[in-house]
Amino acid sequence: PRPGCPTRGGGPPPQDPSDGQRRQRDSDRGRQVLSGDPRAGRLEPLLADGTALLSAYRASPAYPFAIAVHVDKALALKNWSEEATQAFAVVLAVLLAATALATRTYFRLERSTRLRDAALASLKASEARYRDTFEHAAVGFAHAAPDRRLLHCNPFLCDMLGYSNEELKGRAIAELTHPDDRAESHSQRQRLEAGEVPSLQFEKRSLRTRGDP
C-alpha cells in the first residue's frame, strides 16, 4: 500500500521503529526487577555509539523522582576482573605462606622427633652399660639415700658383707661400719656435704653378718 493509505484490514500501515524506539525495546528486554519491587530494577542499555552500560534505578515512593546510576559495562567488568585477580593473588600468597609454614613446622617436628629418639636410645644404651658395670664390677658398689641408708648394692658388695641385696636395702651405712671408723667416716661425709671436697677416698672397715670386720 502507498504511504499513509489504510491497509485492507482498515488499520494504519506498519511503520519502521526509530532508533530510539529500538534502543528502548532492547533496554526493556534487559530490565530486571530487583527484590520484587517494581520501582527498582537493573537495565543494560546501549548508547548511540554502541557502548554498553550497566544501569540501576530506584523510584522514590514518597517523591515524584527516581535515582539512577549508570556505569560503563566494559570498565566495570575490567575493574571487577582486576580486583578479582588481586584478591586471588592475595589468597594464593596466603595459601603458599601457610603451606610453607606448615612444611617447615613438619620438618622441624620430624627433626625434633629424630633427635629425641636418638637421645633416648643413647640414654638407654648408657644406662645399660652402667647397669652392666655396676652389677659385674670386681669392687663393691652401693647407692645410698641422703639419710645414708642403702638403696641398692651390687653382688660383689653383698658377697663381701655376707648379706643379700634385700637384706642390705634400707640399712644405715653406720650400722655396717666398724665402731672405730665411724667417727672418721662421719667427719669425711661432713666435708663432702659442706662442699670442701668434690669427692672422697679413704679406707674403712665394714662389719659382716657375723659382726667381724
PDB file of C-alpha atoms in Angstrom:
ATOM      1  CA  PRO A   1       0.000   0.000   0.000  1.00  0.00           C
ATOM      2  CA  ARG A   2       1.003   3.636  -0.549  1.00  0.00           C
ATOM      3  CA  PRO A   3       2.337   5.533   2.449  1.00  0.00           C
ATOM      4  CA  GLY A   4      -0.452   6.966   4.505  1.00  0.00           C
ATOM      5  CA  CYS A   5      -3.141   4.728   2.957  1.00  0.00           C
ATOM      6  CA  PRO A   6      -5.037   2.304   5.144  1.00  0.00           C
ATOM      7  CA  THR A   7      -4.431  -1.386   4.717  1.00  0.00           C
ATOM      8  CA  ARG A   8      -7.067  -3.858   3.654  1.00  0.00           C
ATOM      9  CA  GLY A   9      -7.889  -4.586   7.238  1.00  0.00           C
ATOM     10  CA  GLY A  10      -8.717  -0.966   7.887  1.00  0.00           C
ATOM     11  CA  GLY A  11      -5.809  -0.278  10.217  1.00  0.00           C
ATOM     12  CA  PRO A  12      -2.915   2.128   9.752  1.00  0.00           C
ATOM     13  CA  PRO A  13       0.059   0.837   7.790  1.00  0.00           C
ATOM     14  CA  PRO A  14       3.006  -0.607   9.790  1.00  0.00           C
ATOM     15  CA  GLN A  15       5.864   1.783  10.414  1.00  0.00           C
ATOM     16  CA  ASP A  16       9.547   1.035  10.976  1.00  0.00           C
ATOM     17  CA  PRO A  17      10.602   1.690  14.582  1.00  0.00           C
ATOM     18  CA  SER A  18      13.023   4.526  15.065  1.00  0.00           C
ATOM     19  CA  ASP A  19      16.484   4.064  16.563  1.00  0.00           C
ATOM     20  CA  GLY A  20      15.243   5.427  19.895  1.00  0.00           C
ATOM     21  CA  GLN A  21      12.346   3.020  19.973  1.00  0.00           C
ATOM     22  CA  ARG A  22      14.621   0.132  19.058  1.00  0.00           C
ATOM     23  CA  ARG A  23      17.039   1.032  21.849  1.00  0.00           C
ATOM     24  CA  GLN A  24      14.150   1.347  24.305  1.00  0.00           C
ATOM     25  CA  ARG A  25      12.870  -2.058  23.241  1.00  0.00           C
ATOM     26  CA  ASP A  26      16.343  -3.562  23.640  1.00  0.00           C
ATOM     27  CA  SER A  27      16.642  -1.891  27.042  1.00  0.00           C
ATOM     28  CA  ASP A  28      13.279  -3.240  28.186  1.00  0.00           C
ATOM     29  CA  ARG A  29      14.434  -6.728  27.280  1.00  0.00           C
ATOM     30  CA  GLY A  30      17.385  -6.368  29.703  1.00  0.00           C
ATOM     31  CA  ARG A  31      15.287  -4.874  32.502  1.00  0.00           C
ATOM     32  CA  GLN A  32      15.310  -6.913  35.705  1.00  0.00           C
ATOM     33  CA  VAL A  33      13.168  -6.142  38.706  1.00  0.00           C
ATOM     34  CA  LEU A  34      15.174  -6.191  41.948  1.00  0.00           C
ATOM     35  CA  SER A  35      13.852  -7.640  45.226  1.00  0.00           C
ATOM     36  CA  GLY A  36      10.353  -7.997  43.805  1.00  0.00           C
ATOM     37  CA  ASP A  37       9.876  -4.189  43.860  1.00  0.00           C
ATOM     38  CA  PRO A  38       8.659  -2.814  40.504  1.00  0.00           C
ATOM     39  CA  ARG A  39      10.030   0.607  41.487  1.00  0.00           C
ATOM     40  CA  ALA A  40      13.605  -0.734  41.421  1.00  0.00           C
ATOM     41  CA  GLY A  41      15.442  -2.612  38.722  1.00  0.00           C
ATOM     42  CA  ARG A  42      18.502  -3.022  36.538  1.00  0.00           C
ATOM     43  CA  LEU A  43      18.995  -2.233  32.874  1.00  0.00           C
ATOM     44  CA  GLU A  44      21.708  -2.882  30.329  1.00  0.00           C
ATOM     45  CA  PRO A  45      21.069  -0.161  27.730  1.00  0.00           C
ATOM     46  CA  LEU A  46      23.193   0.676  24.712  1.00  0.00           C
ATOM     47  CA  LEU A  47      24.326   4.202  23.880  1.00  0.00           C
ATOM     48  CA  ALA A  48      24.166   5.566  20.359  1.00  0.00           C
ATOM     49  CA  ASP A  49      27.845   4.728  19.859  1.00  0.00           C
ATOM     50  CA  GLY A  50      27.227   1.132  20.914  1.00  0.00           C
ATOM     51  CA  THR A  51      28.670   1.472  24.413  1.00  0.00           C
ATOM     52  CA  ALA A  52      27.042  -0.962  26.793  1.00  0.00           C
ATOM     53  CA  LEU A  53      26.018   0.369  30.188  1.00  0.00           C
ATOM     54  CA  LEU A  54      25.051  -1.193  33.477  1.00  0.00           C
ATOM     55  CA  SER A  55      22.231   0.843  34.965  1.00  0.00           C
ATOM     56  CA  ALA A  56      20.358   0.522  38.194  1.00  0.00           C
ATOM     57  CA  TYR A  57      17.405   2.626  39.239  1.00  0.00           C
ATOM     58  CA  ARG A  58      15.029   3.044  42.140  1.00  0.00           C
ATOM     59  CA  ALA A  59      11.921   5.192  42.243  1.00  0.00           C
ATOM     60  CA  SER A  60      11.022   7.052  45.421  1.00  0.00           C
ATOM     61  CA  PRO A  61       7.650   6.014  46.883  1.00  0.00           C
ATOM     62  CA  ALA A  62       7.205   9.415  48.526  1.00  0.00           C
ATOM     63  CA  TYR A  63       8.517  11.834  45.876  1.00  0.00           C
ATOM     64  CA  PRO A  64       7.956  12.007  42.099  1.00  0.00           C
ATOM     65  CA  PHE A  65      11.532  11.213  41.074  1.00  0.00           C
ATOM     66  CA  ALA A  66      13.828   8.230  40.653  1.00  0.00           C
ATOM     67  CA  ILE A  67      17.520   7.683  41.273  1.00  0.00           C
ATOM     68  CA  ALA A  68      19.528   6.017  38.519  1.00  0.00           C
ATOM     69  CA  VAL A  69      23.205   5.003  38.376  1.00  0.00           C
ATOM     70  CA  HIS A  70      24.991   4.267  35.109  1.00  0.00           C
ATOM     71  CA  VAL A  71      28.446   2.752  34.674  1.00  0.00           C
ATOM     72  CA  ASP A  72      30.345   1.620  31.643  1.00  0.00           C
ATOM     73  CA  LYS A  73      29.868  -2.153  31.488  1.00  0.00           C
ATOM     74  CA  ALA A  74      33.289  -2.875  29.968  1.00  0.00           C
ATOM     75  CA  LEU A  75      35.023  -0.631  32.512  1.00  0.00           C
ATOM     76  CA  ALA A  76      33.071  -2.164  35.396  1.00  0.00           C
ATOM     77  CA  LEU A  77      33.939  -5.679  34.257  1.00  0.00           C
ATOM     78  CA  LYS A  78      37.576  -4.657  33.830  1.00  0.00           C
ATOM     79  CA  ASN A  79      37.703  -3.230  37.362  1.00  0.00           C
ATOM     80  CA  TRP A  80      35.977  -6.317  38.735  1.00  0.00           C
ATOM     81  CA  SER A  81      38.441  -8.548  36.878  1.00  0.00           C
ATOM     82  CA  GLU A  82      41.405  -6.590  38.264  1.00  0.00           C
ATOM     83  CA  GLU A  83      40.022  -6.717  41.809  1.00  0.00           C
ATOM     84  CA  ALA A  84      39.268 -10.415  41.462  1.00  0.00           C
ATOM     85  CA  THR A  85      42.803 -11.017  40.175  1.00  0.00           C
ATOM     86  CA  GLN A  86      44.291  -9.082  43.095  1.00  0.00           C
ATOM     87  CA  ALA A  87      42.097 -10.945  45.569  1.00  0.00           C
ATOM     88  CA  PHE A  88      43.113 -14.266  44.000  1.00  0.00           C
ATOM     89  CA  ALA A  89      46.782 -13.266  44.200  1.00  0.00           C
ATOM     90  CA  VAL A  90      46.403 -12.381  47.888  1.00  0.00           C
ATOM     91  CA  VAL A  91      44.614 -15.658  48.640  1.00  0.00           C
ATOM     92  CA  LEU A  92      47.238 -17.601  46.698  1.00  0.00           C
ATOM     93  CA  ALA A  93      50.054 -15.840  48.560  1.00  0.00           C
ATOM     94  CA  VAL A  94      48.399 -16.623  51.894  1.00  0.00           C
ATOM     95  CA  LEU A  95      47.962 -20.273  50.918  1.00  0.00           C
ATOM     96  CA  LEU A  96      51.581 -20.534  49.777  1.00  0.00           C
ATOM     97  CA  ALA A  97      52.802 -18.925  53.003  1.00  0.00           C
ATOM     98  CA  ALA A  98      50.622 -21.240  55.090  1.00  0.00           C
ATOM     99  CA  THR A  99      51.873 -24.251  53.119  1.00  0.00           C
ATOM    100  CA  ALA A 100      55.490 -23.169  53.576  1.00  0.00           C
ATOM    101  CA  LEU A 101      54.960 -22.634  57.308  1.00  0.00           C
ATOM    102  CA  ALA A 102      53.233 -25.996  57.700  1.00  0.00           C
ATOM    103  CA  THR A 103      56.021 -27.726  55.754  1.00  0.00           C
ATOM    104  CA  ARG A 104      58.707 -26.040  57.849  1.00  0.00           C
ATOM    105  CA  THR A 105      56.890 -26.933  61.067  1.00  0.00           C
ATOM    106  CA  TYR A 106      56.511 -30.548  59.919  1.00  0.00           C
ATOM    107  CA  PHE A 107      60.213 -30.941  59.137  1.00  0.00           C
ATOM    108  CA  ARG A 108      61.197 -29.246  62.406  1.00  0.00           C
ATOM    109  CA  LEU A 109      58.936 -31.612  64.344  1.00  0.00           C
ATOM    110  CA  GLU A 110      60.285 -34.566  62.409  1.00  0.00           C
ATOM    111  CA  ARG A 111      63.864 -33.488  63.140  1.00  0.00           C
ATOM    112  CA  SER A 112      63.000 -32.919  66.801  1.00  0.00           C
ATOM    113  CA  THR A 113      61.433 -36.368  66.958  1.00  0.00           C
ATOM    114  CA  ARG A 114      64.522 -37.956  65.406  1.00  0.00           C
ATOM    115  CA  LEU A 115      66.819 -36.147  67.839  1.00  0.00           C
ATOM    116  CA  ARG A 116      64.621 -37.150  70.786  1.00  0.00           C
ATOM    117  CA  ASP A 117      64.564 -40.786  69.688  1.00  0.00           C
ATOM    118  CA  ALA A 118      68.330 -40.739  69.220  1.00  0.00           C
ATOM    119  CA  ALA A 119      68.821 -39.190  72.670  1.00  0.00           C
ATOM    120  CA  LEU A 120      66.529 -41.777  74.273  1.00  0.00           C
ATOM    121  CA  ALA A 121      68.345 -44.594  72.514  1.00  0.00           C
ATOM    122  CA  SER A 122      71.697 -43.191  73.671  1.00  0.00           C
ATOM    123  CA  LEU A 123      70.383 -42.820  77.223  1.00  0.00           C
ATOM    124  CA  LYS A 124      69.091 -46.398  77.267  1.00  0.00           C
ATOM    125  CA  ALA A 125      72.428 -47.669  75.960  1.00  0.00           C
ATOM    126  CA  SER A 126      74.303 -45.646  78.583  1.00  0.00           C
ATOM    127  CA  GLU A 127      72.045 -46.947  81.342  1.00  0.00           C
ATOM    128  CA  ALA A 128      72.546 -50.495  80.111  1.00  0.00           C
ATOM    129  CA  ARG A 129      76.349 -50.062  80.152  1.00  0.00           C
ATOM    130  CA  TYR A 130      76.249 -48.525  83.625  1.00  0.00           C
ATOM    131  CA  ARG A 131      73.975 -51.272  84.935  1.00  0.00           C
ATOM    132  CA  ASP A 132      76.239 -53.920  83.457  1.00  0.00           C
ATOM    133  CA  THR A 133      79.291 -52.263  85.036  1.00  0.00           C
ATOM    134  CA  PHE A 134      77.529 -51.899  88.390  1.00  0.00           C
ATOM    135  CA  GLU A 135      76.327 -55.485  88.515  1.00  0.00           C
ATOM    136  CA  HIS A 136      79.521 -57.148  87.297  1.00  0.00           C
ATOM    137  CA  ALA A 137      82.226 -54.939  88.805  1.00  0.00           C
ATOM    138  CA  ALA A 138      85.002 -56.597  90.799  1.00  0.00           C
ATOM    139  CA  VAL A 139      84.627 -53.982  93.578  1.00  0.00           C
ATOM    140  CA  GLY A 140      81.770 -53.160  95.893  1.00  0.00           C
ATOM    141  CA  PHE A 141      79.254 -50.515  94.760  1.00  0.00           C
ATOM    142  CA  ALA A 142      76.220 -49.176  96.584  1.00  0.00           C
ATOM    143  CA  HIS A 143      73.603 -46.467  96.093  1.00  0.00           C
ATOM    144  CA  ALA A 144      72.663 -44.547  99.221  1.00  0.00           C
ATOM    145  CA  ALA A 145      69.921 -42.037 100.067  1.00  0.00           C
ATOM    146  CA  PRO A 146      70.684 -38.602 101.595  1.00  0.00           C
ATOM    147  CA  ASP A 147      69.974 -40.055 105.037  1.00  0.00           C
ATOM    148  CA  ARG A 148      72.854 -42.512 104.423  1.00  0.00           C
ATOM    149  CA  ARG A 149      70.622 -45.572 104.049  1.00  0.00           C
ATOM    150  CA  LEU A 150      71.400 -48.117 101.365  1.00  0.00           C
ATOM    151  CA  LEU A 151      69.190 -48.296  98.301  1.00  0.00           C
ATOM    152  CA  HIS A 152      70.938 -50.883  96.145  1.00  0.00           C
ATOM    153  CA  CYS A 153      74.152 -52.890  96.416  1.00  0.00           C
ATOM    154  CA  ASN A 154      75.949 -54.778  93.700  1.00  0.00           C
ATOM    155  CA  PRO A 155      76.610 -58.537  94.007  1.00  0.00           C
ATOM    156  CA  PHE A 156      80.306 -58.084  94.888  1.00  0.00           C
ATOM    157  CA  LEU A 157      79.454 -55.931  97.937  1.00  0.00           C
ATOM    158  CA  CYS A 158      76.716 -58.332  99.004  1.00  0.00           C
ATOM    159  CA  ASP A 159      79.143 -61.271  98.858  1.00  0.00           C
ATOM    160  CA  MET A 160      81.812 -59.303 100.692  1.00  0.00           C
ATOM    161  CA  LEU A 161      79.451 -58.434 103.586  1.00  0.00           C
ATOM    162  CA  GLY A 162      77.568 -61.730 103.553  1.00  0.00           C
ATOM    163  CA  TYR A 163      74.125 -60.168 103.018  1.00  0.00           C
ATOM    164  CA  SER A 164      71.662 -60.271 100.160  1.00  0.00           C
ATOM    165  CA  ASN A 165      70.674 -57.062  98.405  1.00  0.00           C
ATOM    166  CA  GLU A 166      67.235 -57.186 100.036  1.00  0.00           C
ATOM    167  CA  GLU A 167      68.835 -57.536 103.499  1.00  0.00           C
ATOM    168  CA  LEU A 168      71.061 -54.544 102.940  1.00  0.00           C
ATOM    169  CA  LYS A 169      68.374 -52.333 101.452  1.00  0.00           C
ATOM    170  CA  GLY A 170      67.220 -49.701 103.955  1.00  0.00           C
ATOM    171  CA  ARG A 171      70.056 -50.260 106.438  1.00  0.00           C
ATOM    172  CA  ALA A 172      72.180 -47.318 107.568  1.00  0.00           C
ATOM    173  CA  ILE A 173      75.800 -47.275 106.430  1.00  0.00           C
ATOM    174  CA  ALA A 174      76.885 -46.537 110.017  1.00  0.00           C
ATOM    175  CA  GLU A 175      75.449 -49.902 111.107  1.00  0.00           C
ATOM    176  CA  LEU A 176      77.833 -51.672 108.750  1.00  0.00           C
ATOM    177  CA  THR A 177      80.853 -49.518 109.662  1.00  0.00           C
ATOM    178  CA  HIS A 178      83.336 -50.685 112.301  1.00  0.00           C
ATOM    179  CA  PRO A 179      82.844 -48.682 115.518  1.00  0.00           C
ATOM    180  CA  ASP A 180      86.448 -47.468 115.457  1.00  0.00           C
ATOM    181  CA  ASP A 181      85.962 -45.994 111.941  1.00  0.00           C
ATOM    182  CA  ARG A 182      82.549 -44.345 112.387  1.00  0.00           C
ATOM    183  CA  ALA A 183      83.911 -41.001 113.605  1.00  0.00           C
ATOM    184  CA  GLU A 184      86.295 -40.716 110.657  1.00  0.00           C
ATOM    185  CA  SER A 185      83.560 -41.731 108.218  1.00  0.00           C
ATOM    186  CA  HIS A 186      81.203 -39.136 109.698  1.00  0.00           C
ATOM    187  CA  SER A 187      83.859 -36.402 109.503  1.00  0.00           C
ATOM    188  CA  GLN A 188      84.673 -37.186 105.895  1.00  0.00           C
ATOM    189  CA  ARG A 189      80.957 -37.167 104.973  1.00  0.00           C
ATOM    190  CA  GLN A 190      80.533 -33.716 106.559  1.00  0.00           C
ATOM    191  CA  ARG A 191      83.407 -32.372 104.452  1.00  0.00           C
ATOM    192  CA  LEU A 192      81.733 -33.700 101.318  1.00  0.00           C
ATOM    193  CA  GLU A 193      78.326 -32.287 102.209  1.00  0.00           C
ATOM    194  CA  ALA A 194      79.872 -28.889 103.035  1.00  0.00           C
ATOM    195  CA  GLY A 195      81.468 -28.740  99.603  1.00  0.00           C
ATOM    196  CA  GLU A 196      85.015 -28.734 100.896  1.00  0.00           C
ATOM    197  CA  VAL A 197      85.949 -31.613  98.596  1.00  0.00           C
ATOM    198  CA  PRO A 198      84.350 -32.815  95.329  1.00  0.00           C
ATOM    199  CA  SER A 199      84.757 -36.486  96.230  1.00  0.00           C
ATOM    200  CA  LEU A 200      86.064 -38.755  98.975  1.00  0.00           C
ATOM    201  CA  GLN A 201      88.500 -41.640  99.021  1.00  0.00           C
ATOM    202  CA  PHE A 202      89.520 -43.250 102.307  1.00  0.00           C
ATOM    203  CA  GLU A 203      89.775 -46.695 103.846  1.00  0.00           C
ATOM    204  CA  LYS A 204      87.443 -48.004 106.496  1.00  0.00           C
ATOM    205  CA  ARG A 205      86.367 -51.354 107.879  1.00  0.00           C
ATOM    206  CA  SER A 206      82.860 -52.780 107.411  1.00  0.00           C
ATOM    207  CA  LEU A 207      81.051 -55.391 109.509  1.00  0.00           C
ATOM    208  CA  ARG A 208      79.994 -58.718 108.033  1.00  0.00           C
ATOM    209  CA  THR A 209      76.941 -60.745 109.052  1.00  0.00           C
ATOM    210  CA  ARG A 210      78.793 -62.330 111.970  1.00  0.00           C
ATOM    211  CA  GLY A 211      79.899 -58.911 113.201  1.00  0.00           C
ATOM    212  CA  ASP A 212      83.559 -59.392 112.314  1.00  0.00           C
ATOM    213  CA  PRO A 213      85.274 -56.749 110.103  1.00  0.00           C
TER     214      PRO A 213
END
